Short mmCIF file of C-alpha atoms and ligand atoms in Angstrom, two decimals:
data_model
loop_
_atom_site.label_atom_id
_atom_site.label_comp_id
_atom_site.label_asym_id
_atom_site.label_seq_id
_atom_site.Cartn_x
_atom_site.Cartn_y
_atom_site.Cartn_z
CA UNK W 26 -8.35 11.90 -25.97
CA UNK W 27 -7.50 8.28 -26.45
CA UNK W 28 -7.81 7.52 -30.30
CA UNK W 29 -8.67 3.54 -30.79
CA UNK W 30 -7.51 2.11 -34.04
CA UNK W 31 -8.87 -1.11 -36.35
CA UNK W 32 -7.53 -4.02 -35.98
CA UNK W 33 -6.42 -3.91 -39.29
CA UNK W 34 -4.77 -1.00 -39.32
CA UNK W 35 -1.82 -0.24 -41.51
CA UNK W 36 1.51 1.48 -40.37
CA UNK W 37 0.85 4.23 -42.64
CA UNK W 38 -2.55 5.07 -40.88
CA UNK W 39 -0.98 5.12 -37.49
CA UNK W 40 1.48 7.85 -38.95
CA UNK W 41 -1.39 9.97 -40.19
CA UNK W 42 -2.41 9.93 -36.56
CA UNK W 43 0.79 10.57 -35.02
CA UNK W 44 1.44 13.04 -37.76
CA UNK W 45 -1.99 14.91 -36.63
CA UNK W 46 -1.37 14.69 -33.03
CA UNK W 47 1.67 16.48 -34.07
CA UNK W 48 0.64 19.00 -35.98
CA UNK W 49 -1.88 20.23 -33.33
CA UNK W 50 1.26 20.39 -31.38
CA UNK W 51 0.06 17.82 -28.82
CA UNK W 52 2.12 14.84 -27.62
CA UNK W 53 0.75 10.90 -29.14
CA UNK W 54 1.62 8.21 -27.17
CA UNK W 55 1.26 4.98 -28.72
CA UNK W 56 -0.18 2.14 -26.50
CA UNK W 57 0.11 -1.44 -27.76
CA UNK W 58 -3.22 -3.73 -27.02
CA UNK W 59 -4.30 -7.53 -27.23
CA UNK W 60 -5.78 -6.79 -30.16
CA UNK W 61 -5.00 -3.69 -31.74
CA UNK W 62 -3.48 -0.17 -30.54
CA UNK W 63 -4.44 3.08 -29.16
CA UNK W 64 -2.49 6.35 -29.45
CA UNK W 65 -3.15 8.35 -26.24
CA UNK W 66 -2.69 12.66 -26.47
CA UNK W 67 -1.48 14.68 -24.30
CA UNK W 68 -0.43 18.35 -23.63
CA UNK W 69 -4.21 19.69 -24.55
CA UNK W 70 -5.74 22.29 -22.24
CA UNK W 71 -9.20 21.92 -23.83
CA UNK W 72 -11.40 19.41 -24.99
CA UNK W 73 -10.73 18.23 -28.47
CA UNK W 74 -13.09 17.58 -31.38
CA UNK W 75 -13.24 13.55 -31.65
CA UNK W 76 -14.00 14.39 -35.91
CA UNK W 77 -10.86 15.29 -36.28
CA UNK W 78 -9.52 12.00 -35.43
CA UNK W 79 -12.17 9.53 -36.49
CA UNK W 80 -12.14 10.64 -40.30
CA UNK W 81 -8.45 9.57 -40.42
CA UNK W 82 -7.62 6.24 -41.97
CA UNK W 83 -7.51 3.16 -39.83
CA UNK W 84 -9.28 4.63 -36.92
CA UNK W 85 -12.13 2.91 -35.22
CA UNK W 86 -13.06 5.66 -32.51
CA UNK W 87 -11.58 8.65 -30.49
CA UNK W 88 -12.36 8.65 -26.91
CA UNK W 89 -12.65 11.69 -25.21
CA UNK W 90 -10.83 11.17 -21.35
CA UNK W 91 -12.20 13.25 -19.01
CA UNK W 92 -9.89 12.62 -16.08
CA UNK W 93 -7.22 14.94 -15.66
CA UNK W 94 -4.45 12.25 -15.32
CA UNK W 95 -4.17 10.28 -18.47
CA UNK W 96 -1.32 7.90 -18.67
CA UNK W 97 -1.11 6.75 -15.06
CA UNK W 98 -5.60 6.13 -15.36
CA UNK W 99 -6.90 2.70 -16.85
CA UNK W 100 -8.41 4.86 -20.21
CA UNK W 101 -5.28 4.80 -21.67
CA UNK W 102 -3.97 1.21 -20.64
CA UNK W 103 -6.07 -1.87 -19.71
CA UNK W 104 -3.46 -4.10 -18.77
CA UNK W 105 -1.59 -3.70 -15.54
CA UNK W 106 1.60 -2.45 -15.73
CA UNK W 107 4.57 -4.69 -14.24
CA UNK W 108 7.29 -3.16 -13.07
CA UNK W 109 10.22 -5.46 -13.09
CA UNK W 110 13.14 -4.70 -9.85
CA UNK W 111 16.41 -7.04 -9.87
CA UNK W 112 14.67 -10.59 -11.62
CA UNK W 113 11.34 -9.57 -9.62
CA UNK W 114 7.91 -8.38 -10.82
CA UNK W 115 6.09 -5.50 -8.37
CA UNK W 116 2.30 -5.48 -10.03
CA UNK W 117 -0.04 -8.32 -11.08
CA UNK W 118 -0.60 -11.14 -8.85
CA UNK W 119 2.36 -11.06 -7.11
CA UNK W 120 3.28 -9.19 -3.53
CA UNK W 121 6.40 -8.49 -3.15
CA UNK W 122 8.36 -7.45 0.49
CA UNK W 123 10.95 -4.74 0.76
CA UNK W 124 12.69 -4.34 4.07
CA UNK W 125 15.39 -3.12 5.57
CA UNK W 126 16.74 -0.04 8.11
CA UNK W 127 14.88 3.25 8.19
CA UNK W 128 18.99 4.31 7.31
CA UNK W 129 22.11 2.85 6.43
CA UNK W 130 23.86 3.57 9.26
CA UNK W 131 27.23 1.85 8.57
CA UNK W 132 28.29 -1.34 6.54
CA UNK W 133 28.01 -3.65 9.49
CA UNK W 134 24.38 -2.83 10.54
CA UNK W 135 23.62 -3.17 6.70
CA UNK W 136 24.89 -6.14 5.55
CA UNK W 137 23.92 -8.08 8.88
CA UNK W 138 20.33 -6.40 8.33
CA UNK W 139 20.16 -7.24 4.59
CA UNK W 140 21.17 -10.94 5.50
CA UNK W 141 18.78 -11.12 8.45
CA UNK W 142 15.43 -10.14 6.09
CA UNK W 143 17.05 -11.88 3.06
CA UNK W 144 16.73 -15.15 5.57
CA UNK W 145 13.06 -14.10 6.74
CA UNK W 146 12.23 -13.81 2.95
CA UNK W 147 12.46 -10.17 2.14
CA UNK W 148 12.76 -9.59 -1.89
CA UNK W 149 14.31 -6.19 -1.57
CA UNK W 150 16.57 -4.33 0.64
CA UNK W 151 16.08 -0.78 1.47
CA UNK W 152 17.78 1.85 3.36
CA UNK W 153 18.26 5.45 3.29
CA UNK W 154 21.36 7.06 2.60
CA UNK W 155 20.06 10.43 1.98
CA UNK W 156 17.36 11.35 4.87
CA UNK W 157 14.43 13.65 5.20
CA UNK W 158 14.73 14.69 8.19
CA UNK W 159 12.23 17.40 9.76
CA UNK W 160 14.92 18.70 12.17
CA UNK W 161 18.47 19.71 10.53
CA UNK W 162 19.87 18.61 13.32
CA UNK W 163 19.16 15.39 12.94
CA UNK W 164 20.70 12.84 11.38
CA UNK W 165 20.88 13.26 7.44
CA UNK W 166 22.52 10.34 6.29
CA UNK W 167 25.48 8.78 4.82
CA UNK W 168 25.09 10.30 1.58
CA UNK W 169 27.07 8.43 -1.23
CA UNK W 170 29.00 6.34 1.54
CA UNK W 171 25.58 4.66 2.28
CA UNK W 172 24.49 4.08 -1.19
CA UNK W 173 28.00 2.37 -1.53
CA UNK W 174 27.36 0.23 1.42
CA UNK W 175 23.89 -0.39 0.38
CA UNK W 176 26.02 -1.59 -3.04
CA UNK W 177 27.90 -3.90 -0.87
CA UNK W 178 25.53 -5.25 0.78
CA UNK W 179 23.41 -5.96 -2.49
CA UNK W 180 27.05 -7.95 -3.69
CA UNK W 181 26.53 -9.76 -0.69
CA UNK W 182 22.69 -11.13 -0.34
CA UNK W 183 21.67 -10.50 -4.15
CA UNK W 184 18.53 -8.23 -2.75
CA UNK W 185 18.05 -5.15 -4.87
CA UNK W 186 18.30 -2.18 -3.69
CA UNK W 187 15.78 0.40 -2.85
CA UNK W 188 17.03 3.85 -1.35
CA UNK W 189 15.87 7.36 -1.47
CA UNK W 190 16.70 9.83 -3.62
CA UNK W 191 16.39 13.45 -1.99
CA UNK W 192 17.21 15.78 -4.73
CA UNK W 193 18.38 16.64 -8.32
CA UNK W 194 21.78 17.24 -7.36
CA UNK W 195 22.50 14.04 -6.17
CA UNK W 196 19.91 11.90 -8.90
CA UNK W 197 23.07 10.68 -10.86
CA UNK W 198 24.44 9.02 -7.70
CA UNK W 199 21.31 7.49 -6.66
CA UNK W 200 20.52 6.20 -10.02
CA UNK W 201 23.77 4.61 -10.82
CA UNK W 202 23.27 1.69 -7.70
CA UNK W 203 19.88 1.59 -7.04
CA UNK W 204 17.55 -0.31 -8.42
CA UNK W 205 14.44 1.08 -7.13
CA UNK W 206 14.54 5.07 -6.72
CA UNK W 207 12.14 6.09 -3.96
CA UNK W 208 11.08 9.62 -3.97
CA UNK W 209 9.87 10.31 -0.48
CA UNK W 210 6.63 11.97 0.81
CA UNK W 211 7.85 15.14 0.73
CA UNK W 212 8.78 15.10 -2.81
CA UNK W 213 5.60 14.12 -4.36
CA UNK W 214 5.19 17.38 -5.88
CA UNK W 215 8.68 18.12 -6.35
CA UNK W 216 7.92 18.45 -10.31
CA UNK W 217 11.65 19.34 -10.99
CA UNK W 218 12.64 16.00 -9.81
CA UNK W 219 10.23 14.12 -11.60
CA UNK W 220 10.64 14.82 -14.74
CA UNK W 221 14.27 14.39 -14.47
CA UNK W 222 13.33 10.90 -12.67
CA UNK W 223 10.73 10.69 -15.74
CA UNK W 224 14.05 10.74 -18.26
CA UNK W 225 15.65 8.23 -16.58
CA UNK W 226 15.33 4.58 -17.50
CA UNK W 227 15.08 3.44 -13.89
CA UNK W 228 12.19 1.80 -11.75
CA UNK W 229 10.53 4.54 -9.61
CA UNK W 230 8.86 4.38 -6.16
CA UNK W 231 6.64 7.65 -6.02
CA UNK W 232 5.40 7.66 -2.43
CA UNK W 233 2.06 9.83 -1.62
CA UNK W 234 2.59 13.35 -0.25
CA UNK W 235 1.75 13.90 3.66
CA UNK W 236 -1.26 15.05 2.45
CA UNK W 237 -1.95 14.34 -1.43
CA UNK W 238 -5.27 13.47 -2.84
CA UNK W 239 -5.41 10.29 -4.83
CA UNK W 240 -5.78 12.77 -7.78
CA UNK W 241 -2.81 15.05 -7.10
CA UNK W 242 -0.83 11.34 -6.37
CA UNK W 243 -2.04 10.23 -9.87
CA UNK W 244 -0.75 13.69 -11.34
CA UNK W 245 2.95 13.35 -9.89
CA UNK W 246 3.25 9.86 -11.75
CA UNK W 247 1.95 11.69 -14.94
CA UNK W 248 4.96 13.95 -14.79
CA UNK W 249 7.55 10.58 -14.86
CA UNK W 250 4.99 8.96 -17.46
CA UNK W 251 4.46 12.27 -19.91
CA UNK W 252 8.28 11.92 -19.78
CA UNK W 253 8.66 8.60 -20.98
CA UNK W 254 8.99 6.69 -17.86
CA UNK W 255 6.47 3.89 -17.32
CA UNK W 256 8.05 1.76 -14.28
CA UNK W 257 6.12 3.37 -11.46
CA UNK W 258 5.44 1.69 -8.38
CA UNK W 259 2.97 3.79 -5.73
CA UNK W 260 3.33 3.56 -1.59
CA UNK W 261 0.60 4.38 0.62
CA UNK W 262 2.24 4.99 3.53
CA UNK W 263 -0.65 6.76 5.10
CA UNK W 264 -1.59 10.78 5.36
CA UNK W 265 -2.07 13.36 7.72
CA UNK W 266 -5.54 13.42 9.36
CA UNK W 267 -7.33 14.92 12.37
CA UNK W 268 -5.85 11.39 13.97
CA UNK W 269 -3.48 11.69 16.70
CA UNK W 270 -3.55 8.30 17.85
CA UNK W 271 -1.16 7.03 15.13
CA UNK W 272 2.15 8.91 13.16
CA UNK W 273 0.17 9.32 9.94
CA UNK W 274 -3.58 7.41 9.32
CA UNK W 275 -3.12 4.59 6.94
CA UNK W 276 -5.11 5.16 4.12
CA UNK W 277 -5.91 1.45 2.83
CA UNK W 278 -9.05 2.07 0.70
CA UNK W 279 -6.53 3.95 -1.69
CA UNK W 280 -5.38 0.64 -2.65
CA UNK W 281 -8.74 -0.63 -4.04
CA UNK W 282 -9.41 2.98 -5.50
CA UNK W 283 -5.93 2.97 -7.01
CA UNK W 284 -6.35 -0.37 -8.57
CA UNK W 285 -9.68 0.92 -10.02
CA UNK W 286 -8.51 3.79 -11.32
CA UNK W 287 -5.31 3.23 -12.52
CA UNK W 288 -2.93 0.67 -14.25
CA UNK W 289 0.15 1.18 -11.67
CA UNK W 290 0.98 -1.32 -9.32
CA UNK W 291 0.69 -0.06 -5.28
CA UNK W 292 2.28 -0.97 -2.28
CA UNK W 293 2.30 -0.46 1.72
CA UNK W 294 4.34 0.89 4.18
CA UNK W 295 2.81 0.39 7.39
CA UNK W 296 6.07 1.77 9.04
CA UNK W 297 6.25 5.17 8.42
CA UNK W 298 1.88 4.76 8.52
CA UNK W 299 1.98 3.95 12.18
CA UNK W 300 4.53 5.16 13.27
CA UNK W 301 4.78 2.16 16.41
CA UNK W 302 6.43 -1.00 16.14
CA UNK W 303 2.88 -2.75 17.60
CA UNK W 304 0.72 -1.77 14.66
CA UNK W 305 3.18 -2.56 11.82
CA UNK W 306 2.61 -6.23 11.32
CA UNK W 307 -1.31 -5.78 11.80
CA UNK W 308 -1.23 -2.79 9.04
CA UNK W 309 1.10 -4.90 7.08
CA UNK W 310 -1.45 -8.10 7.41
CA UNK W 311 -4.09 -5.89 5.62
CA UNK W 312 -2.06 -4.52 3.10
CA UNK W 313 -1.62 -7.79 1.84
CA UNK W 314 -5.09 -9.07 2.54
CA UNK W 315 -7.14 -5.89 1.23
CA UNK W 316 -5.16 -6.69 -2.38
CA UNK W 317 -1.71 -4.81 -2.60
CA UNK W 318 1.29 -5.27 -4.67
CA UNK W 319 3.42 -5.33 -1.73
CA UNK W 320 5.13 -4.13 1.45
CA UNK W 321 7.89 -2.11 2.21
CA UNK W 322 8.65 -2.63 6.34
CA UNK W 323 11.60 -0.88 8.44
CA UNK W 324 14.08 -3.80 10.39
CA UNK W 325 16.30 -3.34 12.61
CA UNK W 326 18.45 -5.55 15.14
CA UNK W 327 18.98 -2.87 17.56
CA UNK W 328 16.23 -0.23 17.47
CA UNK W 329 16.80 1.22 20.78
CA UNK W 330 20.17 2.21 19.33
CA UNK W 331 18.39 3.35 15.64
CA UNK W 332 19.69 6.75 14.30
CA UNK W 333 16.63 6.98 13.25
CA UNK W 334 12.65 5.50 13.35
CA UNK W 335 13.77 3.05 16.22
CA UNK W 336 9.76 2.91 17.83
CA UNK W 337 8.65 1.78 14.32
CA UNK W 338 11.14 -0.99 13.05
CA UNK W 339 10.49 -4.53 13.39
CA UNK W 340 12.89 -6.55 14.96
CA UNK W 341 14.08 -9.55 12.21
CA UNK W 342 12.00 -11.80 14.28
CA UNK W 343 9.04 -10.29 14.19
CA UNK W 344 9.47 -9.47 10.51
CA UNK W 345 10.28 -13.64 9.98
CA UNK W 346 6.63 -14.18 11.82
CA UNK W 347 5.03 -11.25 9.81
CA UNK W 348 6.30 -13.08 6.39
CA UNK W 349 5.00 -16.20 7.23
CA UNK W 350 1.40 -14.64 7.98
CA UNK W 351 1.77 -12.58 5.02
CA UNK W 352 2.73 -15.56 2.75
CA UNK W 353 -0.48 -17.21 4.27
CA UNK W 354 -2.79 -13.99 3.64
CA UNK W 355 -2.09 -13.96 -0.18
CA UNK W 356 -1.77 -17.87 -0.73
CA UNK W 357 -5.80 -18.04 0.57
CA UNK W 358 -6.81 -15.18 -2.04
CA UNK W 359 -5.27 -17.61 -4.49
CA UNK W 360 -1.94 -15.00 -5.38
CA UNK W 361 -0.06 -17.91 -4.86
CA UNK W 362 4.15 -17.43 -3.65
CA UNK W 363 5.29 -14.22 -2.43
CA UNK W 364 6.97 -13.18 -5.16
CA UNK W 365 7.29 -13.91 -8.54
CA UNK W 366 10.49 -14.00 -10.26
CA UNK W 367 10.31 -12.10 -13.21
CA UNK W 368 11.10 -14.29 -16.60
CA UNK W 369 14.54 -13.02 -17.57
C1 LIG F 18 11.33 6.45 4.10
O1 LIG F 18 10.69 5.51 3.61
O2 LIG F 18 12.51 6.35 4.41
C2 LIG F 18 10.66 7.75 4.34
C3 LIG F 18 11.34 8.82 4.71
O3 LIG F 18 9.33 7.71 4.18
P1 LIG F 18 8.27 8.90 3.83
O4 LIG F 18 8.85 9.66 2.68
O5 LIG F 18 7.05 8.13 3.50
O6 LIG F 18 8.13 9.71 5.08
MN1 LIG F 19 11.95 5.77 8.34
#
């Protein structure tokens, strides 16, 4: 139920609703419009009766919403939300270009990385310190030594950071150096850690599941959005199909559907999509041409020597070339620069 008040409202009529809200021992959310506000309600199982809310003071209607994500779906906010990374802005008009290793590997191959697509126009640096890996016997990561290089490497270029974080356990240490917290595809529906993630005042990158629905994708940002965090950035980075052709099939009408649907700004990976290095830039050309927020690409200076995602990282060549097609793609559908920096 989204309850819509008058523009002339007075403070003491949006109590009564919040007050209400409360007593039925549902959750209000308050949503500030151009013109007036709304007070979205959550934590119903059943419909509720619209009465009760529109013979309150100061209330102009009471929508039911039939959806079963609420916060994350454009009912409840008109607006698009901007999520603001390190002086940047992911959402809007603006396409933004994170790249980086698949993992930190040590503080050489980082920083000279980092500086490589900070030179080719990257925005954002990421790099995994904490892997999923499908074999244990692969590599894992450097754990808190690679979110310290990733630290370092930050100190040196001024990128943001953008790293993984695997698990509850090791949330605090994630949270406290990077600036965008990506929780992988195989977390999606690891509730636990998003509502802990949803608690945190931190920028989150929810990536979809191997095999998530746009619904159930929409439902895993509700849990960081019923908990009071709003700075949600999505990643298509494709799903598990009948497809054998490709790693994962790249799922680009989400981004359209998304954008329909919901307020939340959405982003590409056409690495982890594709899977090969020769389909990354042509993936990555279409992310930014079929309207999304941005890119998130694996680099790497050496990939025959990668601990990990070698066949699918761009050199920092290619990734210069794919930049300056990219920068071309959104400057014809009049999104102007790459980026725009946030106003601080
Ligand atoms: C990654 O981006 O490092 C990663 C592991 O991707 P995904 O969770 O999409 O497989
Ligand atoms: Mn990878």
């Amino acid at each position: 139920m989204l309850i819509l008040m008058n523009p002339d409202h007075s403070k003491d009529d949006l109590e009564g609703v919040l007050e209400k809200v409360r007593a039925l021992k549902l959750k209000p959310h308050v949503i500030p419009g151009a013109t007036s506000v709304a007070v979205g309600i959550t934590g119903n199982s059943g419909a509720l009766d619209p009465r009760e809310f529109t013979m309150l003071p100061g209330v102009r209607d009471a929508v039911p919403v039939t959806k079963s994500y609420k916060l994350s779906g454009r009912d409840f906010k008109h607006g698009d939300t901007i999520v603001k990374v390190g002086g940047y802005e992911i959402g809007g008009n603006g396409f933004i270009a994170i790249a980086g290793p698949c993992a930190v590997e040590s503080e050489e191959q980082t920083i000279r990385i980092a500086k490589a697509v900070k030179a080719a126009g990257a925005h954002m640096l990421r790099g995994g310190a904490f892997k999923p890996r499908t074999s244990p016997y692969a590599f894992q990561g450097l754990g808190l030594e690679g979110i310290k290089i990733l630290a370092k490497a930050k100190k040196e270029t001024g990128l943001p950071i953008v790293t993984e974080v695997l698990d509850q356990r090791t949330l605090d240490q994630v949270a406290e150096y990077a600036d965008l917290l990506q929780v992988g595809a195989r977390n999606m529906q690891n509730f636990a850690l998003l509502k802990d993630l949803g608690r945190l005042k931190k920028p989150v990158m929810l990536k979809r599941g191997l095999s998530a629905t746009l619904d159930e994708w929409l439902m895993s940002a509700e849990y960081l959005l019923s908990e009071g965090n709003g700075q949600i950035v999505l990643c298509e980075r494709g799903v598990r199909t009948f497809s054998d052709h490709a790693r994962n099939t790249l799922d680009l009408t989400v981004v359209p559907a998304v954008k329909e649907l919901s307020h939340l700004p959405i982003i590409v990976d056409p690495s982890h999509a594709t899977g090969v290095r020769s389909r990354v830039a042509p993936m990555a050309r279409a992310a930014a041409a079929c309207g999304a927020h941005g890119i998130m690409v694996e680099v790497h200076d050496d990939p025959k020597r990668a601990l990990c995602d070698g066949a699918q990282a761009l050199s920092p060549e290619d990734f210069s070339s794919l930049m300056t097609d990219v920068n071309k793609i959104t400057t014809a559908l009049g999104r102007g620069p790459a980026a725009t920096r946030a106003k601080k």
